[in-house]
Amino acid sequence: MAAIPLILGLDEIVKHGSAKKRAATITKLSELFVQGAPIFGPQHVELFDGILIGLVPSAELSARAGVAARFASLSNAPPSVVDYLAREDEIQVAGPILSRSPLVTETALIEIARAKGQAHLAAISERDTIAAPVTDVILRRADREVVRVLAKNSGANFSQAGYSGLINRAAEDGVLALSLGQREDISPEGLKELLSRSVDVVRRRMFETAKPKQRIAINQAMLEISSAPRARLVKRDFAPAQRFILALHRSGGLNEAALLNFAKEHKYEEAVAAVSAMSGVPILTVDQLILGDRYDPILLIARGIGLEWATARALIVLRLGPGKMPSPPDIEEARLNYERLSSSTAQRVLVFWRARGK
């Protein structure tokens, strides 16, 4: 073994060698281990572990950091050395081990997460997989930036309490909310709570950046949110309005002007039937969307069929009933959101709502 000459001279290096000489020896031994790691058996690993654990703690920072960088991804790295490096206060030493080493146990990660600072928590949060007991500890101690890193990690697992804490923090952190909205392991109830506590611009961005599968989940959650209790308080008969709108369509009179007139005159059934005919979304779905707790679905369906803001506004007012008006700040927020909303995004949502009603 190429390390034999080094091993034979270790006593002399430890007792009388300069810091530079010790660092060079540690570097050489760790490099030799990396080269032989694919063929080393347990006895070789034990030999290197016993030697390096006696040298590494007293080595210079750069030497310790070099060993950590070389051993971080090895599945058979010297275990005592890895455990020592993982518990270092210097993040440039501990960081590579905490973020990548498969040898750091769950128990060790929990102990380190409880004792160390934010940089160590951030390193742990970057691991390929993180068990829920570990993330529970991190979430109790982490600052906003670390929590964001953890939420973006698809390999991080969260307990029910962990997810609840994340959703609570996301109510005041749009970046965190976006990351949580992309996670496919979030429960349907958790996703609904996240969306209900997020502002409109965050919810729209969440949908726009989601993968196709998650977009469906977000749409489903939004539809359930929008179907809120008020949609079930009134049982409406849409059949006469549907017949009237069908006749209007056949005569060429179904257009945005007619819809705007229905909304302004608070002809609810006719307005809903007109929106349904113009969008292709089932009438009961349109009813649920308009009567929901939020106006977002109205903006989506209006933009999807190319309505002017005046008509979208009239539909927002329609949902409140005669004699009632949204507050000026609310209507201004709706207008700004409508201007920012892209037709392509809205039309993709309409495709989902049409398919859901079949």
Short mmCIF file of C-alpha atoms in Angstrom, two decimals:
data_model
loop_
_atom_site.label_atom_id
_atom_site.label_comp_id
_atom_site.label_asym_id
_atom_site.label_seq_id
_atom_site.Cartn_x
_atom_site.Cartn_y
_atom_site.Cartn_z
CA MET A 1 0.00 0.00 0.00
CA ALA A 2 1.35 3.44 -0.92
CA ALA A 3 0.47 4.74 2.53
CA ILE A 4 2.93 2.41 4.34
CA PRO A 5 5.91 4.79 4.23
CA LEU A 6 3.72 7.56 5.60
CA ILE A 7 2.29 5.34 8.31
CA LEU A 8 5.75 4.21 9.43
CA GLY A 9 6.81 7.81 9.90
CA LEU A 10 3.69 9.04 11.67
CA ASP A 11 5.14 9.13 15.18
CA GLU A 12 7.94 11.38 14.02
CA ILE A 13 5.49 13.63 12.15
CA VAL A 14 3.14 13.92 15.13
CA LYS A 15 5.90 14.56 17.70
CA HIS A 16 8.28 16.75 15.75
CA GLY A 17 6.66 17.64 12.43
CA SER A 18 5.68 21.18 11.61
CA ALA A 19 2.06 22.18 11.07
CA LYS A 20 2.83 22.29 7.37
CA LYS A 21 4.25 18.76 7.47
CA ARG A 22 1.24 17.41 9.38
CA ALA A 23 -1.15 19.08 6.93
CA ALA A 24 0.74 17.58 3.98
CA THR A 25 0.56 14.14 5.59
CA ILE A 26 -3.18 14.40 6.22
CA THR A 27 -3.73 15.56 2.66
CA LYS A 28 -1.68 12.70 1.24
CA LEU A 29 -3.40 10.06 3.38
CA SER A 30 -6.87 11.32 2.52
CA GLU A 31 -5.99 11.40 -1.19
CA LEU A 32 -4.65 7.84 -1.00
CA PHE A 33 -7.85 6.73 0.70
CA VAL A 34 -10.03 8.31 -2.00
CA GLN A 35 -7.99 6.58 -4.71
CA GLY A 36 -8.32 3.18 -3.04
CA ALA A 37 -11.85 3.56 -1.66
CA PRO A 38 -13.51 1.50 -4.44
CA ILE A 39 -11.52 -1.61 -3.46
CA PHE A 40 -10.90 -1.06 0.25
CA GLY A 41 -12.36 -3.54 2.68
CA PRO A 42 -13.38 -2.89 6.31
CA GLN A 43 -9.84 -3.48 7.58
CA HIS A 44 -8.42 -0.78 5.31
CA VAL A 45 -11.12 1.68 6.34
CA GLU A 46 -10.43 0.94 10.00
CA LEU A 47 -6.70 1.48 9.51
CA PHE A 48 -7.14 4.90 7.89
CA ASP A 49 -9.80 5.85 10.43
CA GLY A 50 -7.50 5.09 13.34
CA ILE A 51 -4.64 7.07 11.84
CA LEU A 52 -6.55 10.13 10.65
CA ILE A 53 -8.63 10.59 13.79
CA GLY A 54 -5.37 11.13 15.62
CA LEU A 55 -4.19 13.76 13.15
CA VAL A 56 -7.24 15.67 11.90
CA PRO A 57 -8.40 17.39 15.13
CA SER A 58 -5.10 19.24 15.56
CA ALA A 59 -4.65 20.05 11.87
CA GLU A 60 -4.99 23.47 10.34
CA LEU A 61 -8.39 24.59 9.10
CA SER A 62 -7.46 24.24 5.43
CA ALA A 63 -6.30 20.66 5.96
CA ARG A 64 -9.49 19.71 7.81
CA ALA A 65 -11.60 21.34 5.13
CA GLY A 66 -9.70 19.41 2.45
CA VAL A 67 -10.38 16.09 4.17
CA ALA A 68 -14.08 16.98 4.51
CA ALA A 69 -14.36 17.83 0.83
CA ARG A 70 -12.69 14.54 -0.20
CA PHE A 71 -14.69 12.32 2.17
CA ALA A 72 -18.10 14.00 1.85
CA SER A 73 -19.49 11.78 -0.91
CA LEU A 74 -17.81 8.48 -0.01
CA SER A 75 -20.04 5.74 1.31
CA ASN A 76 -17.10 3.97 3.01
CA ALA A 77 -15.18 6.98 4.32
CA PRO A 78 -13.50 6.57 7.73
CA PRO A 79 -16.54 6.84 10.04
CA SER A 80 -14.91 8.37 13.12
CA VAL A 81 -13.30 11.07 11.01
CA VAL A 82 -16.57 11.83 9.25
CA ASP A 83 -18.44 12.08 12.56
CA TYR A 84 -15.79 14.43 13.94
CA LEU A 85 -15.86 16.64 10.85
CA ALA A 86 -19.68 16.79 10.87
CA ARG A 87 -19.63 18.22 14.39
CA GLU A 88 -17.02 20.91 13.66
CA ASP A 89 -17.95 24.50 14.44
CA GLU A 90 -16.23 25.68 11.25
CA ILE A 91 -18.87 25.45 8.53
CA GLN A 92 -16.32 25.10 5.74
CA VAL A 93 -15.32 21.83 7.40
CA ALA A 94 -18.72 20.58 8.56
CA GLY A 95 -20.71 21.87 5.58
CA PRO A 96 -19.67 19.33 2.91
CA ILE A 97 -20.15 16.44 5.33
CA LEU A 98 -23.54 17.63 6.58
CA SER A 99 -24.90 18.30 3.11
CA ARG A 100 -23.61 15.19 1.32
CA SER A 101 -22.16 12.41 3.46
CA PRO A 102 -24.29 9.24 3.59
CA LEU A 103 -22.48 8.23 6.79
CA VAL A 104 -23.96 10.89 9.06
CA THR A 105 -26.72 9.16 11.02
CA GLU A 106 -30.16 10.57 11.70
CA THR A 107 -29.30 10.69 15.39
CA ALA A 108 -26.17 12.72 14.67
CA LEU A 109 -28.06 15.10 12.40
CA ILE A 110 -30.64 15.73 15.12
CA GLU A 111 -27.91 16.37 17.71
CA ILE A 112 -26.09 18.76 15.38
CA ALA A 113 -29.29 20.54 14.36
CA ARG A 114 -30.10 21.14 18.03
CA ALA A 115 -26.65 22.47 18.90
CA LYS A 116 -25.25 24.36 15.90
CA GLY A 117 -26.07 27.60 14.12
CA GLN A 118 -27.94 28.59 10.98
CA ALA A 119 -25.11 27.72 8.58
CA HIS A 120 -25.09 24.13 9.84
CA LEU A 121 -28.89 23.95 9.59
CA ALA A 122 -28.67 25.21 6.01
CA ALA A 123 -26.11 22.53 5.13
CA ILE A 124 -28.29 19.76 6.55
CA SER A 125 -31.25 21.20 4.63
CA GLU A 126 -29.44 20.52 1.34
CA ARG A 127 -29.14 16.74 1.85
CA ASP A 128 -30.65 14.47 -0.80
CA THR A 129 -33.02 12.99 1.77
CA ILE A 130 -33.94 14.28 5.21
CA ALA A 131 -36.16 12.40 7.65
CA ALA A 132 -39.10 14.13 9.33
CA PRO A 133 -37.57 13.98 12.85
CA VAL A 134 -34.61 15.98 11.51
CA THR A 135 -36.74 18.57 9.71
CA ASP A 136 -38.85 18.98 12.86
CA VAL A 137 -35.73 20.11 14.75
CA ILE A 138 -34.58 22.37 11.92
CA LEU A 139 -37.97 24.08 11.65
CA ARG A 140 -37.99 24.86 15.37
CA ARG A 141 -34.65 26.70 15.12
CA ALA A 142 -34.26 27.88 11.53
CA ASP A 143 -34.44 31.43 10.28
CA ARG A 144 -36.36 32.43 7.15
CA GLU A 145 -33.56 31.67 4.68
CA VAL A 146 -32.94 28.17 6.02
CA VAL A 147 -36.65 27.37 6.02
CA ARG A 148 -36.83 28.42 2.37
CA VAL A 149 -33.91 26.10 1.50
CA LEU A 150 -35.59 23.23 3.33
CA ALA A 151 -38.97 23.79 1.67
CA LYS A 152 -37.40 23.73 -1.81
CA ASN A 153 -35.71 20.38 -1.13
CA SER A 154 -37.94 17.68 -2.61
CA GLY A 155 -36.02 15.08 -0.59
CA ALA A 156 -37.01 16.66 2.72
CA ASN A 157 -39.81 14.92 4.57
CA PHE A 158 -42.12 16.71 6.98
CA SER A 159 -44.36 15.57 9.78
CA GLN A 160 -47.91 16.85 10.03
CA ALA A 161 -46.77 19.35 12.65
CA GLY A 162 -43.86 20.35 10.43
CA TYR A 163 -46.13 21.06 7.49
CA SER A 164 -48.49 23.02 9.69
CA GLY A 165 -45.61 25.18 10.86
CA LEU A 166 -44.41 25.73 7.30
CA ILE A 167 -47.88 26.83 6.17
CA ASN A 168 -48.13 29.24 9.09
CA ARG A 169 -44.80 30.81 8.18
CA ALA A 170 -45.75 30.92 4.48
CA ALA A 171 -48.67 33.22 5.28
CA GLU A 172 -46.11 36.02 5.66
CA ASP A 173 -43.49 34.74 3.21
CA GLY A 174 -44.49 34.57 -0.45
CA VAL A 175 -41.22 32.89 -1.48
CA LEU A 176 -41.83 30.09 1.01
CA ALA A 177 -45.46 29.78 -0.13
CA LEU A 178 -44.33 29.32 -3.75
CA SER A 179 -41.95 26.53 -2.75
CA LEU A 180 -44.58 24.75 -0.68
CA GLY A 181 -47.09 25.01 -3.52
CA GLN A 182 -44.72 23.10 -5.81
CA ARG A 183 -44.32 20.16 -3.42
CA GLU A 184 -46.19 17.08 -4.59
CA ASP A 185 -46.19 15.62 -1.07
CA ILE A 186 -48.31 18.39 0.39
CA SER A 187 -51.73 17.06 1.34
CA PRO A 188 -54.88 18.34 -0.39
CA GLU A 189 -56.01 19.94 2.87
CA GLY A 190 -52.59 21.48 3.40
CA LEU A 191 -52.60 22.88 -0.13
CA LYS A 192 -56.05 24.41 0.39
CA GLU A 193 -54.92 26.02 3.63
CA LEU A 194 -51.78 27.35 1.95
CA LEU A 195 -53.75 28.83 -0.94
CA SER A 196 -56.44 30.31 1.28
CA ARG A 197 -53.78 32.12 3.33
CA SER A 198 -51.80 33.37 0.32
CA VAL A 199 -52.36 36.66 -1.49
CA ASP A 200 -53.63 36.57 -5.04
CA VAL A 201 -50.33 37.38 -6.74
CA VAL A 202 -48.64 34.49 -4.92
CA ARG A 203 -51.41 32.05 -5.85
CA ARG A 204 -51.22 33.08 -9.48
CA ARG A 205 -47.45 32.73 -9.54
CA MET A 206 -47.75 29.37 -7.78
CA PHE A 207 -49.95 28.09 -10.58
CA GLU A 208 -47.82 29.55 -13.37
CA THR A 209 -44.61 27.93 -12.10
CA ALA A 210 -46.07 24.56 -11.14
CA LYS A 211 -45.50 21.34 -13.03
CA PRO A 212 -48.55 19.99 -14.90
CA LYS A 213 -49.48 17.46 -12.21
CA GLN A 214 -49.26 20.06 -9.46
CA ARG A 215 -51.28 22.55 -11.51
CA ILE A 216 -54.16 20.12 -11.44
CA ALA A 217 -53.87 19.85 -7.65
CA ILE A 218 -53.74 23.64 -7.31
CA ASN A 219 -56.79 24.05 -9.55
CA GLN A 220 -58.69 21.45 -7.58
CA ALA A 221 -57.84 23.16 -4.30
CA MET A 222 -58.81 26.57 -5.67
CA LEU A 223 -62.11 25.25 -6.95
CA GLU A 224 -62.91 23.77 -3.54
CA ILE A 225 -61.94 27.02 -1.84
CA SER A 226 -64.11 28.96 -4.28
CA SER A 227 -67.03 26.60 -3.66
CA ALA A 228 -67.23 27.81 -0.10
CA PRO A 229 -70.31 27.61 2.04
CA ARG A 230 -72.14 30.47 0.34
CA ALA A 231 -72.42 28.44 -2.84
CA ARG A 232 -74.57 25.94 -0.97
CA LEU A 233 -76.87 28.40 0.75
CA VAL A 234 -79.06 29.11 -2.27
CA LYS A 235 -80.55 26.46 -4.51
CA ARG A 236 -80.97 28.04 -7.93
CA ASP A 237 -82.88 26.82 -10.96
CA PHE A 238 -80.79 27.63 -14.01
CA ALA A 239 -82.97 25.80 -16.55
CA PRO A 240 -85.03 28.83 -17.69
CA ALA A 241 -81.92 31.00 -17.95
CA GLN A 242 -80.12 28.30 -19.93
CA ARG A 243 -82.99 28.10 -22.42
CA PHE A 244 -83.03 31.87 -22.78
CA ILE A 245 -79.24 32.09 -23.29
CA LEU A 246 -79.33 29.27 -25.84
CA ALA A 247 -81.97 31.15 -27.84
CA LEU A 248 -79.95 34.34 -27.53
CA HIS A 249 -76.87 32.54 -28.80
CA ARG A 250 -78.74 31.11 -31.80
CA SER A 251 -79.96 34.57 -32.74
CA GLY A 252 -76.43 35.98 -32.54
CA GLY A 253 -77.19 38.14 -29.53
CA LEU A 254 -74.94 36.44 -26.98
CA ASN A 255 -71.92 38.69 -26.58
CA GLU A 256 -70.00 40.64 -23.95
CA ALA A 257 -72.44 43.55 -24.05
CA ALA A 258 -75.33 41.21 -23.20
CA LEU A 259 -73.34 39.63 -20.36
CA LEU A 260 -72.41 43.04 -18.97
CA ASN A 261 -76.07 44.04 -19.00
CA PHE A 262 -77.12 40.88 -17.13
CA ALA A 263 -74.45 41.50 -14.48
CA LYS A 264 -75.34 45.18 -14.04
CA GLU A 265 -79.03 44.35 -13.66
CA HIS A 266 -78.16 41.58 -11.17
CA LYS A 267 -79.77 38.92 -13.33
CA TYR A 268 -77.68 36.28 -11.69
CA GLU A 269 -78.96 33.14 -13.43
CA GLU A 270 -78.75 34.75 -16.87
CA ALA A 271 -75.24 36.05 -16.20
CA VAL A 272 -74.02 32.65 -15.01
CA ALA A 273 -75.65 30.88 -17.95
CA ALA A 274 -74.05 33.38 -20.33
CA VAL A 275 -70.58 32.89 -18.82
CA SER A 276 -71.07 29.13 -19.03
CA ALA A 277 -72.05 29.30 -22.70
CA MET A 278 -69.20 31.65 -23.59
CA SER A 279 -66.52 29.71 -21.70
CA GLY A 280 -67.64 26.10 -22.07
CA VAL A 281 -67.40 25.64 -18.29
CA PRO A 282 -70.40 23.78 -16.81
CA ILE A 283 -73.00 26.09 -15.34
CA LEU A 284 -72.83 24.66 -11.82
CA THR A 285 -69.06 25.09 -11.82
CA VAL A 286 -69.44 28.72 -12.91
CA ASP A 287 -71.97 29.22 -10.11
CA GLN A 288 -69.49 27.85 -7.55
CA LEU A 289 -66.66 29.96 -8.94
CA ILE A 290 -68.59 33.23 -8.81
CA LEU A 291 -69.96 32.63 -5.32
CA GLY A 292 -66.61 31.61 -3.83
CA ASP A 293 -64.87 33.51 -1.06
CA ARG A 294 -62.29 34.94 -3.47
CA TYR A 295 -62.64 36.79 -6.74
CA ASP A 296 -59.62 35.08 -8.38
CA PRO A 297 -61.71 32.51 -10.30
CA ILE A 298 -63.83 35.32 -11.77
CA LEU A 299 -60.69 37.01 -13.05
CA LEU A 300 -59.43 33.74 -14.52
CA ILE A 301 -62.65 32.90 -16.34
CA ALA A 302 -63.11 36.49 -17.56
CA ARG A 303 -59.57 36.69 -18.89
CA GLY A 304 -59.90 33.24 -20.40
CA ILE A 305 -62.80 34.33 -22.62
CA GLY A 306 -61.33 37.75 -23.34
CA LEU A 307 -63.66 40.03 -21.38
CA GLU A 308 -62.90 43.67 -20.72
CA TRP A 309 -62.16 44.78 -17.17
CA ALA A 310 -65.56 46.52 -16.92
CA THR A 311 -67.32 43.20 -17.44
CA ALA A 312 -65.05 41.34 -15.03
CA ARG A 313 -65.71 44.07 -12.47
CA ALA A 314 -69.46 43.73 -12.96
CA LEU A 315 -69.19 39.99 -12.28
CA ILE A 316 -67.26 40.69 -9.06
CA VAL A 317 -70.01 43.07 -7.95
CA LEU A 318 -72.67 40.52 -8.99
CA ARG A 319 -71.36 37.96 -6.50
CA LEU A 320 -72.10 40.35 -3.60
CA GLY A 321 -75.75 40.92 -4.46
CA PRO A 322 -77.84 44.06 -5.10
CA GLY A 323 -76.86 47.17 -3.19
CA LYS A 324 -73.44 45.88 -2.18
CA MET A 325 -70.05 46.94 -3.47
CA PRO A 326 -66.46 45.84 -2.87
CA SER A 327 -64.25 48.34 -1.06
CA PRO A 328 -62.23 50.65 -3.35
CA PRO A 329 -58.91 49.01 -2.31
CA ASP A 330 -60.30 45.54 -3.08
CA ILE A 331 -61.58 46.54 -6.50
CA GLU A 332 -58.30 48.29 -7.33
CA GLU A 333 -56.35 45.19 -6.31
CA ALA A 334 -58.62 43.11 -8.54
CA ARG A 335 -58.05 45.47 -11.46
CA LEU A 336 -54.28 45.31 -11.10
CA ASN A 337 -54.37 41.53 -10.84
CA TYR A 338 -56.56 41.36 -13.93
CA GLU A 339 -54.10 43.46 -15.92
CA ARG A 340 -51.23 41.19 -14.89
CA LEU A 341 -53.08 37.96 -15.64
CA SER A 342 -52.05 36.38 -18.94
CA SER A 343 -54.65 34.95 -21.32
CA SER A 344 -52.63 31.74 -21.77
CA THR A 345 -52.61 31.06 -18.03
CA ALA A 346 -56.34 31.72 -17.73
CA GLN A 347 -57.15 29.52 -20.72
CA ARG A 348 -55.21 26.62 -19.22
CA VAL A 349 -57.35 26.90 -16.11
CA LEU A 350 -60.51 26.91 -18.24
CA VAL A 351 -59.39 23.67 -19.88
CA PHE A 352 -59.19 22.09 -16.44
CA TRP A 353 -62.57 23.43 -15.33
CA ARG A 354 -64.22 22.22 -18.54
CA ALA A 355 -62.76 18.73 -18.13
CA ARG A 356 -63.71 18.59 -14.46
CA GLY A 357 -67.34 19.17 -15.28
CA LYS A 358 -67.60 16.28 -17.71
#
